[in-house]
Coordinates of N, CA and C in Angstrom, one line a residue:
M12 N 65.9 80.9 12.7 CA 66.3 81.6 13.8 C 65.4 83.4 13.2
T13 N 64.2 83.5 14.8 CA 63.6 84.9 14.6 C 64.7 86.2 14.3
D14 N 63.7 87.0 13.4 CA 63.8 88.2 13.2 C 64.5 89.4 14.3
L15 N 65.4 89.4 13.8 CA 66.1 91.3 15.2 C 66.0 92.0 16.0
D16 N 65.6 93.0 16.0 CA 64.5 94.2 15.6 C 66.0 94.9 16.0
I17 N 65.7 96.1 15.2 CA 66.6 97.2 14.6 C 67.6 97.9 15.7
A18 N 67.3 97.6 17.6 CA 68.3 97.9 18.1 C 69.5 96.6 18.5
E19 N 68.5 95.5 18.6 CA 69.4 94.6 19.4 C 70.7 94.3 17.6
V20 N 70.1 94.7 16.8 CA 71.4 94.5 15.5 C 72.2 95.5 15.3
A21 N 71.7 96.8 15.7 CA 72.3 98.3 15.7 C 73.9 97.5 17.2
H22 N 73.2 97.3 18.4 CA 74.2 96.3 19.5 C 75.2 95.5 18.9
R23 N 74.7 94.1 18.1 CA 75.7 93.3 18.1 C 76.7 93.8 16.8
A24 N 76.5 94.5 15.9 CA 77.1 95.4 15.1 C 78.0 96.2 15.7
G25 N 77.8 96.9 16.5 CA 78.6 97.6 16.9 C 78.1 99.1 16.0
V26 N 77.4 99.4 16.2 CA 76.7 101.0 15.1 C 75.7 101.0 15.5
P27 N 75.5 102.3 15.6 CA 73.8 103.5 15.9 C 73.5 102.8 14.8
A28 N 71.9 103.0 15.7 CA 70.9 102.7 14.6 C 70.8 103.3 14.0
S29 N 71.3 104.5 13.7 CA 71.1 105.6 12.1 C 71.9 105.4 11.6
T30 N 72.8 104.6 11.5 CA 73.7 103.9 10.2 C 72.8 103.3 9.7
L31 N 71.7 101.7 10.5 CA 71.2 100.8 10.0 C 70.1 101.6 9.3
R32 N 70.0 103.2 9.5 CA 68.7 103.4 8.0 C 69.5 103.9 7.0
F33 N 70.9 104.8 7.7 CA 71.5 105.1 6.7 C 72.0 103.7 5.6
Y34 N 72.2 102.7 6.0 CA 72.7 101.9 4.7 C 71.9 101.5 4.6
E35 N 70.7 101.7 4.8 CA 69.8 100.7 4.3 C 69.0 101.5 2.7
E36 N 68.9 102.8 3.1 CA 69.2 104.0 2.1 C 69.2 103.4 1.2
K37 N 70.5 103.7 1.9 CA 71.6 103.3 0.3 C 71.3 102.5 -0.4
G38 N 70.6 101.2 0.2 CA 70.4 100.2 -0.5 C 71.5 98.5 -0.4
L39 N 72.5 98.7 0.8 CA 73.5 97.9 1.2 C 73.0 97.2 2.4
I40 N 71.5 97.2 3.2 CA 70.7 96.3 4.0 C 69.4 96.6 3.9
T41 N 68.7 95.7 3.7 CA 67.3 95.4 3.8 C 66.1 95.2 5.6
S42 N 65.8 95.9 5.5 CA 64.9 95.1 6.8 C 63.7 94.5 5.9
T43 N 63.2 93.3 7.3 CA 62.4 92.8 6.8 C 60.2 93.0 6.5
G44 N 60.9 94.4 7.7 CA 60.1 94.5 7.9 C 59.4 95.2 9.2
R45 N 58.7 95.7 10.5 CA 58.8 96.4 11.3 C 57.6 95.3 12.0
R46 N 58.0 95.5 13.2 CA 57.3 95.3 15.0 C 57.2 96.9 15.2
G47 N 56.0 96.8 15.2 CA 55.1 98.4 15.5 C 56.0 100.0 14.3
L48 N 56.6 100.7 15.6 CA 57.5 101.1 14.9 C 58.9 100.9 14.4
R49 N 59.5 99.6 15.0 CA 60.6 99.2 14.7 C 60.6 98.7 13.4
R50 N 62.3 99.0 13.0 CA 62.7 98.0 11.8 C 63.3 96.6 12.7
Q51 N 63.0 95.3 11.7 CA 63.5 94.4 12.1 C 64.7 93.6 11.1
Y52 N 65.1 92.9 11.2 CA 66.1 92.6 9.9 C 66.6 90.7 10.0
D53 N 66.6 90.0 9.0 CA 67.3 89.0 9.5 C 68.3 88.4 9.9
P54 N 68.6 88.1 10.5 CA 69.9 87.7 11.3 C 71.1 87.8 10.6
G55 N 71.0 87.4 8.9 CA 72.0 87.7 8.0 C 72.7 88.9 8.0
V56 N 71.6 89.8 8.2 CA 72.4 90.7 8.0 C 73.6 91.6 8.7
L57 N 73.2 91.0 9.4 CA 75.2 91.2 11.1 C 75.9 90.6 9.5
E58 N 76.0 89.6 9.5 CA 77.2 89.0 8.7 C 77.8 90.5 7.2
R59 N 76.4 91.2 6.7 CA 76.0 91.4 5.7 C 77.4 92.8 5.7
L60 N 76.7 93.9 7.6 CA 78.0 94.6 8.2 C 78.7 94.5 8.1
A61 N 78.7 92.5 8.7 CA 80.5 92.9 9.0 C 81.8 93.6 7.9
L62 N 80.6 92.7 6.2 CA 81.6 93.0 5.2 C 81.3 94.1 4.8
I63 N 80.5 94.5 5.1 CA 80.6 96.4 5.7 C 82.1 96.9 5.9
A64 N 81.9 96.8 7.1 CA 82.7 97.3 8.0 C 84.4 97.1 7.4
L65 N 84.5 95.7 7.5 CA 85.4 95.2 6.3 C 85.9 95.4 5.0
G66 N 84.5 96.6 4.3 CA 85.0 96.9 3.3 C 85.7 98.4 3.7
R67 N 84.5 99.1 5.1 CA 85.4 100.9 5.7 C 86.3 100.4 5.0
T68 N 87.3 99.3 6.6 CA 88.2 99.6 7.0 C 89.0 99.9 5.9
A69 N 89.1 98.4 4.7 CA 90.1 99.1 3.7 C 90.5 100.1 2.6
G70 N 89.1 101.4 3.5 CA 89.1 101.9 3.2 C 88.1 102.3 1.5
F71 N 87.3 101.4 1.2 CA 86.3 101.4 -0.1 C 84.7 101.9 0.6
S72 N 84.6 102.8 -0.6 CA 83.7 103.9 -0.2 C 82.4 102.8 0.2
L73 N 81.4 103.4 0.3 CA 79.6 103.1 0.4 C 79.5 103.0 -0.8
D74 N 79.3 103.6 -2.1 CA 79.1 103.2 -2.9 C 80.3 102.0 -4.4
E75 N 81.5 101.9 -3.7 CA 82.1 101.1 -4.3 C 81.8 99.5 -3.0
I76 N 81.3 99.6 -2.5 CA 80.7 98.2 -1.1 C 79.8 98.1 -1.5
A77 N 78.6 99.0 -2.2 CA 76.9 98.3 -2.4 C 77.3 98.0 -3.8
H78 N 78.3 98.4 -4.8 CA 78.3 97.6 -6.0 C 79.3 95.7 -6.0
M79 N 79.4 95.9 -4.5 CA 80.0 94.7 -4.7 C 79.7 93.3 -3.3
L80 N 78.3 93.8 -3.3 CA 77.4 93.2 -2.8 C 75.9 93.3 -3.3
A81 N 75.6 91.3 -4.0 CA 74.5 92.0 -4.4 C 73.0 91.5 -3.9
S82 N 72.3 92.2 -4.4 CA 70.8 91.9 -3.5 C 70.6 90.4 -3.1
D83 N 70.4 90.1 -3.7 CA 71.0 88.3 -2.1 C 71.8 88.1 -1.6
G84 N 72.1 88.9 -1.0 CA 73.3 89.2 0.7 C 74.1 88.6 -0.2
Q85 N 74.9 88.0 -0.7 CA 76.2 87.0 -1.8 C 76.9 88.3 -2.2
P86 N 77.9 88.4 -1.7 CA 79.1 89.7 -2.1 C 79.6 88.9 -3.3
R87 N 79.8 89.5 -4.7 CA 80.2 89.8 -6.0 C 81.6 90.2 -5.9
I88 N 82.4 90.0 -4.9 CA 83.6 91.1 -4.8 C 84.4 91.2 -6.2
D89 N 85.0 92.3 -6.9 CA 85.7 92.1 -7.7 C 87.4 92.2 -7.2
R90 N 87.6 91.1 -7.7 CA 89.3 90.6 -7.5 C 90.1 91.8 -7.4
R91 N 90.1 92.8 -9.1 CA 90.7 93.8 -9.3 C 90.6 94.3 -8.4
A92 N 89.9 94.9 -8.1 CA 89.3 96.5 -7.0 C 89.9 95.9 -5.9
L93 N 89.9 94.3 -5.2 CA 90.6 94.0 -4.0 C 92.3 93.9 -4.3
S94 N 92.7 93.9 -5.8 CA 94.4 94.2 -5.7 C 94.7 95.3 -5.6
D95 N 93.7 96.1 -6.6 CA 94.7 97.8 -6.3 C 94.0 98.3 -5.6
K96 N 92.6 98.1 -4.1 CA 92.9 98.9 -3.2 C 94.5 98.1 -2.6
A97 N 95.2 97.3 -2.4 CA 95.6 96.4 -1.4 C 97.2 97.5 -2.2
D98 N 97.1 97.6 -3.2 CA 98.6 98.9 -4.0 C 98.4 100.0 -3.7
E99 N 96.6 100.2 -3.0 CA 96.9 101.6 -2.9 C 98.0 101.9 -1.0
L100 N 97.2 100.8 -0.9 CA 97.1 100.5 1.0 C 99.0 100.7 0.7
D101 N 99.6 99.8 0.4 CA 101.3 99.7 0.3 C 101.6 101.4 -0.3
R102 N 101.3 101.6 -0.9 CA 101.4 102.9 -0.7 C 101.5 104.0 0.0
R103 N 100.4 104.0 0.2 CA 100.0 104.5 2.0 C 100.8 104.2 3.3
I104 N 101.0 102.7 3.3 CA 101.7 102.4 4.1 C 103.7 103.5 3.7
R105 N 104.2 102.6 2.1 CA 105.5 103.1 2.6 C 105.2 105.1 2.9
E106 N 104.1 106.1 2.2 CA 104.7 107.8 2.6 C 104.5 107.5 4.7
L107 N 103.2 106.2 5.3 CA 103.7 107.2 6.3 C 104.8 106.0 7.2
G108 N 105.2 105.5 6.4 CA 106.3 105.0 7.2 C 108.0 106.0 6.9
V109 N 107.5 106.6 5.3 CA 108.4 107.8 6.0 C 107.8 109.1 7.0
L110 N 107.2 109.6 6.8 CA 106.3 110.3 7.8 C 107.0 109.7 9.2
R111 N 106.7 108.6 10.0 CA 106.6 108.0 10.5 C 108.8 108.8 10.9
D112 N 109.1 108.3 10.7 CA 110.3 108.7 10.8 C 110.8 109.8 10.0
S113 N 110.5 110.7 10.1 CA 110.7 112.2 9.8 C 110.6 112.9 11.0
L114 N 109.4 112.2 11.3 CA 108.5 112.7 13.0 C 109.7 112.1 14.4
R115 N 109.8 111.0 13.6 CA 111.1 109.9 15.1 C 112.0 111.1 15.0
H116 N 112.4 111.2 14.0 CA 113.8 112.3 13.8 C 114.3 114.0 14.0
A117 N 112.7 114.3 14.1 CA 112.4 115.6 13.9 C 112.2 115.3 16.2
A118 N 112.0 114.8 16.4 CA 111.6 114.7 17.7 C 113.2 114.0 18.9
A119 N 113.7 113.5 17.6 CA 115.8 113.6 18.7 C 116.3 114.2 18.2
C120 N 116.0 115.1 17.1 CA 117.0 116.4 16.7 C 117.4 117.5 17.1
T121 N 118.6 117.4 17.6 CA 119.8 117.9 18.0 C 120.1 119.5 17.7
A122 N 119.4 119.8 16.2 CA 120.0 121.2 16.0 C 118.5 122.3 17.0
P123 N 119.4 123.3 16.5 CA 119.0 124.5 17.5 C 117.6 124.5 17.7
S124 N 117.0 124.6 16.5 CA 115.4 124.6 15.9 C 115.2 123.8 14.8
H125 N 114.1 123.1 14.7 CA 113.7 122.6 13.7 C 113.9 122.8 11.8
L126 N 113.7 123.9 12.1 CA 113.9 124.6 10.8 C 114.9 124.3 10.6
E127 N 116.5 124.4 11.6 CA 117.6 124.2 10.6 C 117.8 122.9 10.7
C128 N 116.7 121.8 10.8 CA 117.4 120.5 10.2 C 117.0 120.6 8.8
P129 N 117.6 119.6 7.9 CA 118.1 119.3 6.8 C 117.2 118.5 6.8
T130 N 116.9 117.1 7.7 CA 116.1 116.2 7.4 C 114.5 117.0 7.9
F131 N 114.1 118.0 8.4 CA 112.8 118.0 9.3 C 112.5 119.4 7.8
R132 N 113.4 120.2 7.5 CA 113.5 120.9 6.2 C 112.6 119.4 5.3
R133 N 112.7 119.2 5.0 CA 112.5 117.9 3.5 C 111.1 117.5 4.0
L134 N 111.2 117.4 5.3 CA 109.5 116.9 5.4 C 108.8 118.7 5.3
I135 N 108.8 119.4 5.3 CA 108.2 120.5 5.5 C 107.8 120.5 3.6
D136 N 109.2 120.9 2.9 CA 109.6 120.9 1.4 C 108.2 119.6 0.8
A137 N 108.4 118.4 1.1 CA 107.3 117.7 1.0 C 105.9 118.1 0.8
A138 N 106.0 118.3 2.2 CA 104.6 119.3 3.2 C 103.7 119.8 2.4
A139 N 104.9 121.1 1.9 CA 103.9 121.8 0.8 C 103.8 122.0 -0.7
S140 N 104.7 120.3 -1.0 CA 104.2 120.7 -2.6 C 103.5 119.1 -2.6
G141 N 102.5 119.2 -1.4 CA 101.7 117.5 -1.4 C 101.8 116.7 -1.9
G142 N 103.0 116.2 -1.1 CA 104.0 114.4 -0.6 C 103.8 114.1 0.3
V143 N 103.1 115.0 1.4 CA 102.6 114.2 2.6 C 101.3 114.6 2.4
A144 N 100.3 113.3 2.9 CA 99.1 113.9 2.7 C 98.6 113.5 3.9
A145 N 97.8 113.7 3.9 CA 96.9 113.8 5.8 C 95.9 112.3 5.7
P146 N 95.4 112.0 6.3 CA 94.8 110.5 6.1 C 93.8 110.4 5.9
G147 N 93.5 110.1 4.7 CA 92.7 110.1 4.1 C 92.4 110.6 2.5
R148 N 93.5 111.7 2.8 CA 93.9 112.6 1.7 C 94.1 111.9 -0.2
R149 N 93.9 112.1 -0.8 CA 94.6 111.2 -1.8 C 95.7 112.4 -2.2
L150 N 97.5 111.9 -2.3 CA 98.3 112.6 -3.0 C 97.7 113.2 -4.5
P151 N 98.1 114.5 -5.3 CA 98.3 114.9 -6.4 C 98.4 113.6 -7.2
G152 N 97.9 113.0 -8.4 CA 98.2 112.1 -9.4 C 98.6 110.9 -9.0
R153 N 97.9 111.0 -7.9 CA 97.9 109.6 -7.1 C 95.8 108.7 -7.8
R154 N 95.7 106.9 -7.7 CA 94.5 106.9 -8.3 C 93.5 106.7 -6.1

């Protein structure tokens, strides 16, 4: 199979060419050379990009993903890291469930003001003490 042009890889992987160049700078992927000014990639790069996308979706950093991808293109995935990430996702799912339920309650609450609603007050208090984290933000004391 012939090498793929950077534009074709970008299109098939659903990422901009700038992301491919960035991933190459980080050592996550490698080009096989150039045709004119355009980078060329082995078709196997698409699977590697899918692994990177999966890792990013799971919440791994690019550095963590780089550690899980050997230079020969084969994954060397740390099963303990996967288990730890799954535990982290379980915690986040629980937190988001509480937040969702609180928001649903606040939306349907009959209190004259949300500030008079005990459930909404608990949500505010949790947010003030760091008990409600914004997406992508880790709670204090959590890994």
